Each structure stands twice: as C-alpha cells, then as structure tokens.
PDB file of C-alpha atoms in Angstrom:
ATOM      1  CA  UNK A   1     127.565 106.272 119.414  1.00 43.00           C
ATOM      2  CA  UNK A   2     130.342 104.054 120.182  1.00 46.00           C
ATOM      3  CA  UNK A   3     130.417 100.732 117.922  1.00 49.00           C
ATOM      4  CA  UNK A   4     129.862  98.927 120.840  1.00 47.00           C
ATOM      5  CA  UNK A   5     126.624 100.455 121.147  1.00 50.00           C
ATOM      6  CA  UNK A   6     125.999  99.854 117.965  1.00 49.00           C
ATOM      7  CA  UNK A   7     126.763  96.233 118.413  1.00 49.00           C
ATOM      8  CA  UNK A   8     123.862  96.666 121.420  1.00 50.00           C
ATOM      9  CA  UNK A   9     121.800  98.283 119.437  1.00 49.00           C
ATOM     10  CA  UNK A  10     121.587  96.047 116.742  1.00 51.00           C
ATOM     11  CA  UNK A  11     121.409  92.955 119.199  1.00 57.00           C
ATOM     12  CA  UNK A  12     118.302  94.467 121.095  1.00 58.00           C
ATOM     13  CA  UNK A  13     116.595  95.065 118.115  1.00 63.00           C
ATOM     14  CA  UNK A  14     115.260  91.434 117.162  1.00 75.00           C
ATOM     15  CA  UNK A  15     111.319  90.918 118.125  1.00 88.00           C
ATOM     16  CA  UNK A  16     110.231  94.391 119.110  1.00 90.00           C
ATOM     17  CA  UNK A  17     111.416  96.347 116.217  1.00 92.00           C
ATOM     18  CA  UNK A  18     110.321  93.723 113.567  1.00 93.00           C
ATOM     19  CA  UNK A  19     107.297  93.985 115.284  1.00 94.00           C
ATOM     20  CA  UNK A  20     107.156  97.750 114.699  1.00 93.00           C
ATOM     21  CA  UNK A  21     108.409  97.584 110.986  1.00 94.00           C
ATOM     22  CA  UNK A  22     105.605  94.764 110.323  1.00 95.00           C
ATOM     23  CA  UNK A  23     103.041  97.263 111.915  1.00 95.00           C
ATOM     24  CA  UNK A  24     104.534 100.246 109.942  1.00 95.00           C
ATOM     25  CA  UNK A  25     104.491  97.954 107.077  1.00 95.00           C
ATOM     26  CA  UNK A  26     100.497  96.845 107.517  1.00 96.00           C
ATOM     27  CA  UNK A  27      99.358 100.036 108.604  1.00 96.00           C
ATOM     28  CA  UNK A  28     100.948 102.749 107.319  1.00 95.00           C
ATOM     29  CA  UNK A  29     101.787 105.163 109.960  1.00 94.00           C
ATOM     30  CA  UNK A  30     101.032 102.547 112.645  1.00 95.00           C
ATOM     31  CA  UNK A  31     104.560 101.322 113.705  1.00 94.00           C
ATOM     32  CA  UNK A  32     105.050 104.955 114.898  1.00 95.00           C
ATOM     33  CA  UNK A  33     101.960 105.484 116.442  1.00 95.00           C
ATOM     34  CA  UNK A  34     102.460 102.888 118.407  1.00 94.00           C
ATOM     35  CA  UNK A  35     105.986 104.080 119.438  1.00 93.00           C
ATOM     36  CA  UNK A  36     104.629 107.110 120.263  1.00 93.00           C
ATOM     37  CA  UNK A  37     105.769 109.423 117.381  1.00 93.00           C
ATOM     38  CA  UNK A  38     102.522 110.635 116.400  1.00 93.00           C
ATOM     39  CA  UNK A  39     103.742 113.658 114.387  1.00 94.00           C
ATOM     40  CA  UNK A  40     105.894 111.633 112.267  1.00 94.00           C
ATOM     41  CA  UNK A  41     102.911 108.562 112.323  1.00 95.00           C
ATOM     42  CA  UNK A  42     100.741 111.553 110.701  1.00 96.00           C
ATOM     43  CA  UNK A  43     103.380 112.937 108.316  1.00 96.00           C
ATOM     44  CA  UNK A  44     104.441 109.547 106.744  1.00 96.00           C
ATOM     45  CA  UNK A  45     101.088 107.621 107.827  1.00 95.00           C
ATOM     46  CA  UNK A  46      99.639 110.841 106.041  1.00 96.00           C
ATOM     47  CA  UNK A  47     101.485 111.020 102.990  1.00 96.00           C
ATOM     48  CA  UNK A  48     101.354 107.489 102.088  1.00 96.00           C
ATOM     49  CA  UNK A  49      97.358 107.550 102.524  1.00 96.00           C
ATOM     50  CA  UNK A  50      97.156 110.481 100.658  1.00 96.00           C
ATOM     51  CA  UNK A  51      99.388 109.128  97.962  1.00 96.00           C
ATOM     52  CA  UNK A  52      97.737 106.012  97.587  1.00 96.00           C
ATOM     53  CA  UNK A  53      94.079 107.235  97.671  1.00 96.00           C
ATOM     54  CA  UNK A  54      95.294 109.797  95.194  1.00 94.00           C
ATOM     55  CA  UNK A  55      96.691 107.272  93.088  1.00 94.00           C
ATOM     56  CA  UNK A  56      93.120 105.616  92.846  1.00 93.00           C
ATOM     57  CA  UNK A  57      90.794 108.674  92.697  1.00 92.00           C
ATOM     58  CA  UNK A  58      93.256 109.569  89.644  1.00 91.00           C
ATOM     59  CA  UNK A  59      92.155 106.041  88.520  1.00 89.00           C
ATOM     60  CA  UNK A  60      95.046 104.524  88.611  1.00 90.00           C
ATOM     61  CA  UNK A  61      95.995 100.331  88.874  1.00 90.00           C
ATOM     62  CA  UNK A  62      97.962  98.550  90.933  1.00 93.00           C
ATOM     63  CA  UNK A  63      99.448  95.557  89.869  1.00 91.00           C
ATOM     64  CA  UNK A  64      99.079  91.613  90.592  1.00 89.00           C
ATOM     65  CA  UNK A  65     100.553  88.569  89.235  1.00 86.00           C
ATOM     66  CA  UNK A  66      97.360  86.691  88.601  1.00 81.00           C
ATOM     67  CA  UNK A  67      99.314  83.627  86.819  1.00 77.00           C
ATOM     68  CA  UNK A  68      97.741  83.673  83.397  1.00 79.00           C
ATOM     69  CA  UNK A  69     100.470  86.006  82.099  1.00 77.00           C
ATOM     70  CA  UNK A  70     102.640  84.136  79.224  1.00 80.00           C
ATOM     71  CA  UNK A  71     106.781  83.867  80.257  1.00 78.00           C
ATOM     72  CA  UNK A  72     108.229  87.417  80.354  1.00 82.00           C
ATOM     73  CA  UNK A  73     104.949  89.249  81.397  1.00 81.00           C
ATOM     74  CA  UNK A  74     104.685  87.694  84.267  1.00 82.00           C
ATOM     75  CA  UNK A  75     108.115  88.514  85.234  1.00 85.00           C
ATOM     76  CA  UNK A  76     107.800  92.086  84.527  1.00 88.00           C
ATOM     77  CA  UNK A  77     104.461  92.061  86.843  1.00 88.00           C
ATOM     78  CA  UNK A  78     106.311  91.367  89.891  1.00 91.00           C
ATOM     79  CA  UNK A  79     108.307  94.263  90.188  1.00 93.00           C
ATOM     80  CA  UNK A  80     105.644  97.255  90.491  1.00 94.00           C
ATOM     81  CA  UNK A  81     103.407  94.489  92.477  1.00 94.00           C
ATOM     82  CA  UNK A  82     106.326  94.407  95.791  1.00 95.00           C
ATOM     83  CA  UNK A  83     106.124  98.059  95.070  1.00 96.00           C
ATOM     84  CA  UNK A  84     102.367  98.508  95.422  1.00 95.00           C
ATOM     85  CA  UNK A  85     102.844  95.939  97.896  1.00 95.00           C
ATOM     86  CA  UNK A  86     104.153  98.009 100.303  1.00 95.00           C
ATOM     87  CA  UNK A  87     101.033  99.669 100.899  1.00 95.00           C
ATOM     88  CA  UNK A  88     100.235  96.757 103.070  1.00 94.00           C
ATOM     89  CA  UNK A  89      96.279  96.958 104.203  1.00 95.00           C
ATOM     90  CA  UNK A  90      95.614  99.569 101.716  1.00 95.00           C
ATOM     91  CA  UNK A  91      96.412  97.317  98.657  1.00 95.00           C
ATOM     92  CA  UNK A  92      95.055  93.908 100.523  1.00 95.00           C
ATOM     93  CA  UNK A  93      91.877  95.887 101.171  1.00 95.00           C
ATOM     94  CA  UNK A  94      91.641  96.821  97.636  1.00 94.00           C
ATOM     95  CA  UNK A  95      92.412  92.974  96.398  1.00 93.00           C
ATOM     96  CA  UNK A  96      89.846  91.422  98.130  1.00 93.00           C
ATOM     97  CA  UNK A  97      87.155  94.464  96.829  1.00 92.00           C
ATOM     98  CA  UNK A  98      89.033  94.220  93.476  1.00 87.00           C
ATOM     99  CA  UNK A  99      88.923  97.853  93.531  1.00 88.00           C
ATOM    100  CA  UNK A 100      92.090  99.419  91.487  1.00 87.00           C
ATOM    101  CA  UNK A 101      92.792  95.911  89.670  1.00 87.00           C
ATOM    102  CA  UNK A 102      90.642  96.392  86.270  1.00 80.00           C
ATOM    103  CA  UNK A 103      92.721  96.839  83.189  1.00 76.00           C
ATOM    104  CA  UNK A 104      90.439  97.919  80.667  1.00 78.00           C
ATOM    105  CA  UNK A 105      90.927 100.273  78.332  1.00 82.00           C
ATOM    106  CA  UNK A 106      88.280 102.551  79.199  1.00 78.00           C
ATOM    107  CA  UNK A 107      89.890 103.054  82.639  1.00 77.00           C
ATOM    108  CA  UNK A 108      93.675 103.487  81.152  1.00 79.00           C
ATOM    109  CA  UNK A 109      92.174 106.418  78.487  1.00 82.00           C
ATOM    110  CA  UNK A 110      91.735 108.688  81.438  1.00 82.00           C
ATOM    111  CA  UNK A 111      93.961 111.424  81.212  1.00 81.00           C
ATOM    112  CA  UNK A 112      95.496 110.771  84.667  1.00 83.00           C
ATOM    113  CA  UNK A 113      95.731 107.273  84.393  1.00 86.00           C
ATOM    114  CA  UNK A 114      99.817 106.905  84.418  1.00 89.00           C
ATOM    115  CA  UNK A 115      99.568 109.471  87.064  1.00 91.00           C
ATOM    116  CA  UNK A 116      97.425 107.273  89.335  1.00 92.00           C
ATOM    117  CA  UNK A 117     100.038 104.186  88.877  1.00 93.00           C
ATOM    118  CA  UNK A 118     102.710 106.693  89.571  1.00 94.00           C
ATOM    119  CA  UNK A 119     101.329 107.592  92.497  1.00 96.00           C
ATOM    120  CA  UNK A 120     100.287 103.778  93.755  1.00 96.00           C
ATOM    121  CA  UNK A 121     103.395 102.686  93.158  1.00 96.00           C
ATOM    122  CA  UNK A 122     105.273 105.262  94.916  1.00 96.00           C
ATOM    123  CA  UNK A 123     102.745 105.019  98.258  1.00 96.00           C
ATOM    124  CA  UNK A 124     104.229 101.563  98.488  1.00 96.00           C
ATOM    125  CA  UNK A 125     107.621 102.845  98.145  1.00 97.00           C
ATOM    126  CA  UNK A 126     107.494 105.777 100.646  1.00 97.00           C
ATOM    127  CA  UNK A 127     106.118 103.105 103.259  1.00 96.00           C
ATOM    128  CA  UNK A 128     108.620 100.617 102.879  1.00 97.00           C
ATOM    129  CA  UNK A 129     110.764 103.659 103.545  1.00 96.00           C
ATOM    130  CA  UNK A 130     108.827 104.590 106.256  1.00 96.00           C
ATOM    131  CA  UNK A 131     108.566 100.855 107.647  1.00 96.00           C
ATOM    132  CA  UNK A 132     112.307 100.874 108.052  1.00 95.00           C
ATOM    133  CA  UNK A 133     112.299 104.081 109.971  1.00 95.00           C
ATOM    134  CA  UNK A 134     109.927 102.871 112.341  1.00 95.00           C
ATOM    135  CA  UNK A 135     112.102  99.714 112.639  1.00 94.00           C
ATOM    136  CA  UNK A 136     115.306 101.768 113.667  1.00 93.00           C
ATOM    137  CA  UNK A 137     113.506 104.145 116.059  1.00 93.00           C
ATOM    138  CA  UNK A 138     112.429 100.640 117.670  1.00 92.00           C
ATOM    139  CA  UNK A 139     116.065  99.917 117.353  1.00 90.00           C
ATOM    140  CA  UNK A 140     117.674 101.910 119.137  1.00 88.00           C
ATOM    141  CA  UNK A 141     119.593 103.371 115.508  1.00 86.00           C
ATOM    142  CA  UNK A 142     117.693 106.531 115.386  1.00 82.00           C
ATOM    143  CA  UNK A 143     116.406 108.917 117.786  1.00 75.00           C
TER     144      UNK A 143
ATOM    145  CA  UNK B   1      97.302 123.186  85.079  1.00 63.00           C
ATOM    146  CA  UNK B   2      96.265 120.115  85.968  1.00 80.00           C
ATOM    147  CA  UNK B   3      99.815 118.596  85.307  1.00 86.00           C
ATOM    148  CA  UNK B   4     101.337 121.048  87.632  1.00 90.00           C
ATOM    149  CA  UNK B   5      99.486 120.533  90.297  1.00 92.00           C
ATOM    150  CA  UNK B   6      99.765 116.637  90.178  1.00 93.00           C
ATOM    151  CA  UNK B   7     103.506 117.525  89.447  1.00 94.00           C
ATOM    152  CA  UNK B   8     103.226 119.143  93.227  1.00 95.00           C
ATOM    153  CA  UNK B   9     101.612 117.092  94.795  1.00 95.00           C
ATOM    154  CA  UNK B  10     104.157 114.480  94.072  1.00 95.00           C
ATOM    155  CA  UNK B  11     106.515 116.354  95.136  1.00 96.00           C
ATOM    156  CA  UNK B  12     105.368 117.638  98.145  1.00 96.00           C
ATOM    157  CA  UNK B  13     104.009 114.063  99.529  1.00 96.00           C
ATOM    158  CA  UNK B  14     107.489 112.650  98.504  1.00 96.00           C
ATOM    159  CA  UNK B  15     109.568 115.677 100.198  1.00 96.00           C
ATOM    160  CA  UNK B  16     107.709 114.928 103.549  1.00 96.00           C
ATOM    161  CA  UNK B  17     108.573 111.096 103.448  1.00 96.00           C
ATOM    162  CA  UNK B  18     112.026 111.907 102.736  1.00 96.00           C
ATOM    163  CA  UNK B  19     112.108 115.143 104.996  1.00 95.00           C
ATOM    164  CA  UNK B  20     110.695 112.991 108.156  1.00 94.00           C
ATOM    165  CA  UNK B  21     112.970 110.092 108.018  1.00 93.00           C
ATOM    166  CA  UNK B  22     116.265 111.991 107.443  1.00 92.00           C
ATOM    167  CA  UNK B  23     118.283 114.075 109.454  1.00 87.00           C
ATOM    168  CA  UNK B  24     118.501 114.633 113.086  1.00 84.00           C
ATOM    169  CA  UNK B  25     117.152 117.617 113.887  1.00 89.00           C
ATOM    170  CA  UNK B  26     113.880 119.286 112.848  1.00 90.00           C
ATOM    171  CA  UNK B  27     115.666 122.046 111.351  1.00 93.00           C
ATOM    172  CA  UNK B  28     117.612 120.196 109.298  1.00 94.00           C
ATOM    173  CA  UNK B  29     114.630 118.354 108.055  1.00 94.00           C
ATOM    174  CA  UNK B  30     112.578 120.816 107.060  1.00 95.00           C
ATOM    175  CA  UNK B  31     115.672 122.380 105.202  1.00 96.00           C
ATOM    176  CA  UNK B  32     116.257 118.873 103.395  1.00 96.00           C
ATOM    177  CA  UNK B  33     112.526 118.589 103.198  1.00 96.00           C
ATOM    178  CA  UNK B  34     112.516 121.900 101.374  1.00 97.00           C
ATOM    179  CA  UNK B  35     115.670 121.414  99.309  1.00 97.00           C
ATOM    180  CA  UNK B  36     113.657 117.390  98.068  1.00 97.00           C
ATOM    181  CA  UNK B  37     110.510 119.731  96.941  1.00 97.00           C
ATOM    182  CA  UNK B  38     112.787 122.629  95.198  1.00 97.00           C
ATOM    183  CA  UNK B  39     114.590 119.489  93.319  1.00 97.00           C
ATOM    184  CA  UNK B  40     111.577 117.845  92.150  1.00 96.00           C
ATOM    185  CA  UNK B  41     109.944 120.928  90.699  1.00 96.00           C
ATOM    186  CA  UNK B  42     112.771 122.201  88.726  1.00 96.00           C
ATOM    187  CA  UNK B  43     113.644 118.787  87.781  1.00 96.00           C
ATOM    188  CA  UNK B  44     110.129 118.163  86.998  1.00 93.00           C
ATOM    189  CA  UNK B  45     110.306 121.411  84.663  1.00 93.00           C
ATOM    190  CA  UNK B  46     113.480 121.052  83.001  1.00 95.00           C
ATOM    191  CA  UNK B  47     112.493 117.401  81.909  1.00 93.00           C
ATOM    192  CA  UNK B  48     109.030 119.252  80.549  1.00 90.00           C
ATOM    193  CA  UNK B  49     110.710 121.713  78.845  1.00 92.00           C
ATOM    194  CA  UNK B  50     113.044 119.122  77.651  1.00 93.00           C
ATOM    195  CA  UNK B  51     110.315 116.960  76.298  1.00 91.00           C
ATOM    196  CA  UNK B  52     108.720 119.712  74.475  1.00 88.00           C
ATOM    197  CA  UNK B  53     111.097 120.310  71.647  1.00 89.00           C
ATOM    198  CA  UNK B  54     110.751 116.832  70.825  1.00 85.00           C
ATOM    199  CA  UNK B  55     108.518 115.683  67.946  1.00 79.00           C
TER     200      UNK B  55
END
C-alpha cells in the first residue's frame, strides 16, 4: 500500500472503526463479529472469555481503586485496574455483583490465587490487543 | 501437575491472541502462533528450573 493510501486509510477510519474498537473493547470478540470475522471474533472473543473466567474460577481478584487507599497504594492500584479494565463488560459485570473484588485472606491462601490475577489481568490485556485489531480491520490497515 | 497445566493454558490462550492478530496469512499465523506457545513453555521451564536451585 502506497502512503497515499495510507493517508486514506487513516482518514476514513474516524467514527466507524472507533466504533468497532469500543465494541471490541465492551464485548470482547464483538467488534469482529460485527465486521464479520467470526473465526477470529471466536478465537480472541474466545480466549479472552476463557482467560478471564479462568482467572476467577482459579479465584483470582481484579483490582479497583476504591479511594480509601493511603498515598502510594493507591497509585500502585491503578495500573493492574486499566489492565483488568480491558475486559470491558466482563469486569463491569463483576463490579456491580462484586464478584472477584474480595481481598481477604482466606481467598488469597488458595493455591491458585496469583494464578487467577495472572490470568485477569492478562484477559484485559489480550483484549485491548484485540480491540485494536478490530479497529484496523475497520480501518482499512489490515486485511 | 497442576502448575503445568495452568503454565499451558497460559500459553496456549496467549499464543492464539497473538497468533490471530499478527501476520498476513493463515499460515504464517499458525507458524507464529506455534513458535508464541513453544516460547512460553520453554521459557516457562527454564525460569522453573531456574527458580529451583534457589533457597
């Protein structure tokens, strides 16, 4: 592709392929359904459900910055929270159930426990990489 | 056991996410797909072994 079509590309882009990243975002394996890639919207739709749920069942916890932490903790909160963010539904679902949010130490004694965070954290992750990719299909950038 | 297979599932739900959005052709993703796994395994079990000498 010529840069040119880049240029084209990247100026066609605007409403329509925010529109797809927001739905890959929110839904994870939405923003190619909706494009019409269903075998990649199962693939990364699939491994990003599977990697969160996982991440639960192992009883892990995803993170929130509730405002009662003191200076520094708060700050280091934030981080792993935009990464569990990136879930999108599946961690908003789970904040208003307050399901995966209890940090007591009864729950971080299980012997998968770091596991679990691993793998919430990293379901965000692999959709945020998956919300771009739906974004560039949109795009035009990638076929 | 348990370890492993958590070890492999990891790696096998983060080789698909990284096999499906690179590369242009199927082929080559499942090769890079493949080649993500194959990393995270042996890196996985060097960093065990690794680990396991230390007190």
């Amino acid at each position: 592709m010529s840069n040119t079509d880049d240029r084209h590309a990247g100026e066609g882009a605007p409403a329509k392929a925010w529109l797809m990243g927001t739905l890959g975002w929110f839904l994870p394996g939405f923003g190619h359904l909706v494009q019409g890639r269903w075998v990649r919207a199962l693939l990364l739709g699939g491994a990003v459900w599977a990697c969160f749920v996982g991440g639960l069942w192992m009883g892990g916890h995803l993170f929130v910055v509730t405002g009662n932490e003191q200076g520094l903790a708060a700050l280091l909160q934030v981080p792993p929270m935009i990464a569990n963010l990136g879930s999108g539904v599946l961690y908003l679902v789970c904040w208003l159930f307050g399901v995966g949010f209890s940090d007591d130490p009864l729950h971080a004694a299980r012997a998968t426990y770091e596991y679990g965070n691993t793998f919430l954290l990293v379901a965000g992750l692999l959709n945020y990489l998956s919300m771009l990719d739906a974004f560039d299909i949109s795009a035009g950038r990638k076929s | 056991m348990r370890h492993f297979m958590v070890m492999t599932a990891f790696a096998a739900l983060a080789a698909v996410v990284f096999g499906t959005v690179a590369k242009d052709s199927n082929r080559d993703r499942i090769v890079y797909g493949l080649k993500v796994f194959a990393e995270f395994m042996l890196i996985g079990l060097v960093l065990a072994w690794i680990l396991y000498f230390l007190p």
